[in-house]
Amino acid sequence: MSSIPSEQVSPGKASLFYDPKIRGYVYQIALVAIVAFLIWSAASNAIENLRAQKIASGFGFWHNAAGFDVNQKLIPFSASGGSTYGDAFLVGLLNTLLVAGLGIVLATFLGFFIGVARLSHNWVIAKLAMIYVEGIRNIPLLLQLFIWYNAVLKPLPNPRQSIALPGGTLLNNRGLYLPDPQLGPGGSLIVWAFLIGVAATFVFRSWARKQQAATGRQYPIGWVALGLIVVLPLLVYFVTGRPVSFIYPELAGFNLRGGIQIFPEFVALLIGLTTYTAGFIAEVVRAGILAVSKGQTEAAHALGLRNGPTLKLVVIPQAMRVIIPPLTSNYLNLTKNSSLAVVIGYPDLVQVFTGTVLNQTGQAVEVVAITMAVYLTISLVTSLFMNIYNKRMALVER
Amino acid sequence: MTDATTENAPYAFVRKETLPQEPAPLSVAGPLAWIRANLFSSPLNAILTLLCVWFVIDTVPGLVRFYILDAVWTGTNRDACLADKVGRPVGACWAYVADRTQYFIYGSYPVTERWRVNIVFVMFALGVVWLLWTRAPQKKVGAFFFFVVMPASAFILLLGGASAEGFLRFLIIVTVALAALYLVVSFAPGLMKFWIGEGQLAVEEAMPAWQRFSGPKTLILMSLVVFGVLAILADKIGLPRVDTGLWGGMTVTFLISAVGIVFSLPLGVLLALGRRSRLPAIQLISVIFIEFVRGVPLITVLFMANTMLPLFVPQEWSPDRLLRPLVGVALFAAAYMAEVVRGGLQAMPKGQYEGAMSLGLGYWQMMRLIILPQALRIVIPGIVNTFIGLFKDTTLVAIVGIFDFLRTIEATLIDPTWATPVTRSTGYAFAAIFYFLCCWGMSRYSIAVEKRLAAGQKR
């Protein structure tokens, strides 16, 4: 190194080539240029190719009539009824939200149950929970969906030999048929009573918590909630003269008529998503509970709390801080995994929109972009809400 | 209190010898006590235990009977697995799995060319063992083998034909050129003076020539040997082209996982470094890529790769049908890998960075020599978990029409030769066992690594 002429390394006059600031600018400009070039060439190629294939671009297809039907729909949709591709998008989106929302609720309950069970002192329960978690987590979700749909639900008997479940419910290879409740005169009062009961429970709960914080007195929230939510509507039901009747599904020809039909595709997807995600949530819950130091439990016992209140008031609130961030990712994963509906034919967003609509219109760029935008939005909104909740639960250090 | 008892008692007695130890009472030790403490500690517990036991008794014998006792193990077609043909209740039809094994492994790959797939399997296994076995020698050579030599030879072997031979020639030229360059640097550093600089030249010339040559010579030798063998194979036997449409089964499943691993790890490291970079444009681009890919389902990425990738490139380059999902899977895995690596980078104490900088190391030297080796070490379990997820996600390529392992099973289920009422449950059980063993093995490995690393951290 001694041979380097001294005037070149004089302080403050180092070569521009070695100035970290300049190098930073050069790197950044180079990267931006590369990315811009990639995007530009992709776009120009796409325009060129689309023109060669004579595929229209733009969102004009949105209002064109969709020439297909969908079996499960939450809004009216039919090919003969003049529904458009825009309606098809809504049908798919609502179906995705339905299965994801239900799946999240069910998977949370099942996951917490299994997670706690894995830590149980009861040897049999702990081992069964472990086998469940290891089995579920190490088998691809797609295979599990195949098993639920093709190996469990499809081999059910045909409608003529439906399995009768209690309460007039029928189960066969076309789905689950529930009795359809019909509200007679005054029936809407029952619904109102139920809604009022739920609202009143929330009001009472917040009042009781404030009272407890102020005076230390505890109120029986559980019993009051039971009374308001269950007994009140029941009372109204009997007072108004039992105005609810049911239309039971019954055999007509080769199929069942009446009742609410829940399609096997929906059931398979819901079971698959719930059990799969529950396996992951169980591990999250177990890790969260293990992260609470044992001293906390011992201190709570020393204060005279029994097992139930110790868990509810001391361990779970602290465990939640560890649990919530990974729990959020599991919710997002469940929502994203619901796109696997496409393999068993449940009409979710991907199946209806990225499948059928894309095939019919050929407008790959627009359709895939919209689908991705929807999932991105769902992801961002879910993480936003979970982050707000997380902030409320987070440890406040003073 | 005074010692009244001993003073007043006339027959004070002090035992001189110790009594033999008695076993603990049955109520606190032994199987009975264990059962009481662990299974019947409270009425609720007792009920739950009985429920669980009833559940096990209800399901397990049925499964054992179906999959083992009543199962059919030999046979050549569906007649072997039909209850009325056999004359007894029939369980799982393992004869079908045995008959179709070749198809499950190779898909429709031509029978005469399957030895090529076998060589790739052996190379893959060699690379995995080399990297994962703790006491294997020459880890760096192993990494070079796994990330450079193996993918290149797998490409040539599996595809074959003119394009693969052209690629092989190109690889041999590159290797020979590198070897020549390295020989010059080792034995006549003066010739490369303009490149290595005066200062480094003095250091080089102080060493004997053979020692200068010792560094990457193993890498170059190994590449030369592997590529040479490939060239002989291509020349003597000939490697006819096998179109990717014929590839299938476990071959494709392992191929997609391997491509995902080989590309996602370096790309993920780069993205993670980009995300922690202080240069705003680089950081922004990395964040957008990572969050975008992580926010959408893999299926939509695959759809995009399948339908949009051909649009984004000039028509004459239109990517192969197998290549499209490979690109999608690799990019998808890279985004997840980036977050894992970022965790490791964040866990590095600031002192490591400061120490590296105080030694005068530049950014890349600091990352390569100090930070990344430690950061990657602590996130090995996370990396393995990402691989497990990747391995399970390879099943999704079936949706865009690739015959992976699961798809070959689905395809045989409707094959009239073996269509019986029990074929489906057998096929799914076989698939479940395969995926379970692979994923469970990987997770065991990651747990073992975690334990080994934790042992180093113990004080």
XYZ file of C-alpha atoms in Angstrom, chain A residues 1 3 24 28 31-32 35 42 45-46 49 53 121-125 128 134-135 137-140 142-143 146-147 150-151 276 280 336 339-340 342-343 350 354 364-365 368 371-372 375-376 379, chain B residues 34 38-39 45 48-49 52 198-199 279-282 285 292 294-297 299-300 303-304 307-308 310-315 336 392 395-396 399 406 410 424 428 431-432 435-436 439-440 444:
94
model
C 0.000 0.000 0.000
C 3.332 2.925 -3.199
C -25.607 5.396 -2.136
C -30.334 3.722 -5.730
C -31.890 -0.018 -8.884
C -34.734 2.358 -9.707
C -36.997 -1.724 -11.879
C -43.234 -5.853 -19.240
C -44.649 -6.443 -24.165
C -48.052 -7.017 -22.612
C -48.983 -9.413 -27.027
C -54.006 -11.975 -29.518
C -51.863 -32.305 33.200
C -54.116 -35.025 31.873
C -51.730 -37.292 29.977
C -54.293 -38.709 27.534
C -55.640 -35.280 26.570
C -54.166 -36.558 21.764
C -48.376 -32.788 14.525
C -50.679 -34.555 12.093
C -49.549 -29.247 10.544
C -47.442 -31.678 8.525
C -49.944 -32.506 5.803
C -50.658 -30.055 2.976
C -54.812 -29.148 -0.331
C -54.623 -32.859 0.511
C -59.367 -33.431 -0.950
C -59.824 -35.826 1.946
C -63.739 -36.437 -1.896
C -63.229 -39.043 0.810
C -55.833 -26.771 9.640
C -51.275 -23.569 14.035
C -55.568 -16.410 1.889
C -58.542 -19.375 -2.175
C -57.914 -23.139 -2.324
C -60.967 -23.447 -6.409
C -59.934 -27.130 -6.235
C -60.689 -17.092 -7.019
C -59.971 -15.674 -11.459
C -55.770 -11.942 -17.410
C -54.078 -8.701 -16.410
C -55.549 -11.149 -11.630
C -58.009 -10.383 -7.233
C -54.618 -9.518 -5.811
C -56.540 -9.933 -0.963
C -54.047 -7.153 -0.271
C -54.690 -8.330 4.587
C -49.469 -41.754 38.296
C -52.509 -37.605 35.568
C -55.822 -39.069 34.524
C -60.600 -34.712 34.369
C -62.490 -36.022 29.855
C -60.107 -38.964 30.163
C -60.743 -39.484 25.099
C 0.403 -3.448 -6.098
C -0.339 -3.955 -2.433
C -30.961 4.012 1.293
C -34.651 4.985 0.970
C -35.245 3.843 -2.617
C -33.766 0.397 -2.006
C -38.655 -1.313 -3.279
C -47.132 -7.324 -1.755
C -46.962 -11.818 1.482
C -50.359 -10.159 1.212
C -51.712 -12.299 -1.607
C -52.378 -16.060 -1.718
C -52.660 -19.352 -5.909
C -52.982 -15.831 -7.293
C -52.239 -17.654 -11.753
C -50.258 -14.520 -12.416
C -51.324 -16.241 -17.415
C -49.368 -13.002 -17.179
C -46.120 -15.057 -21.078
C -47.650 -11.621 -21.706
C -44.801 -9.749 -20.061
C -42.041 -11.159 -22.259
C -41.682 -11.067 -26.048
C -43.661 -13.829 -27.722
C -41.223 -15.161 3.344
C -46.503 -28.285 1.433
C -49.114 -29.138 -4.067
C -50.770 -25.956 -5.360
C -54.019 -26.038 -9.958
C -50.516 -35.196 -5.371
C -55.506 -37.835 -8.187
C -59.331 -43.216 -2.940
C -54.872 -40.244 0.067
C -49.972 -39.135 0.031
C -50.566 -38.137 3.648
C -45.950 -35.536 3.089
C -46.067 -36.221 6.817
C -42.391 -32.384 6.804
C -42.073 -34.117 10.155
C -37.395 -32.752 13.825
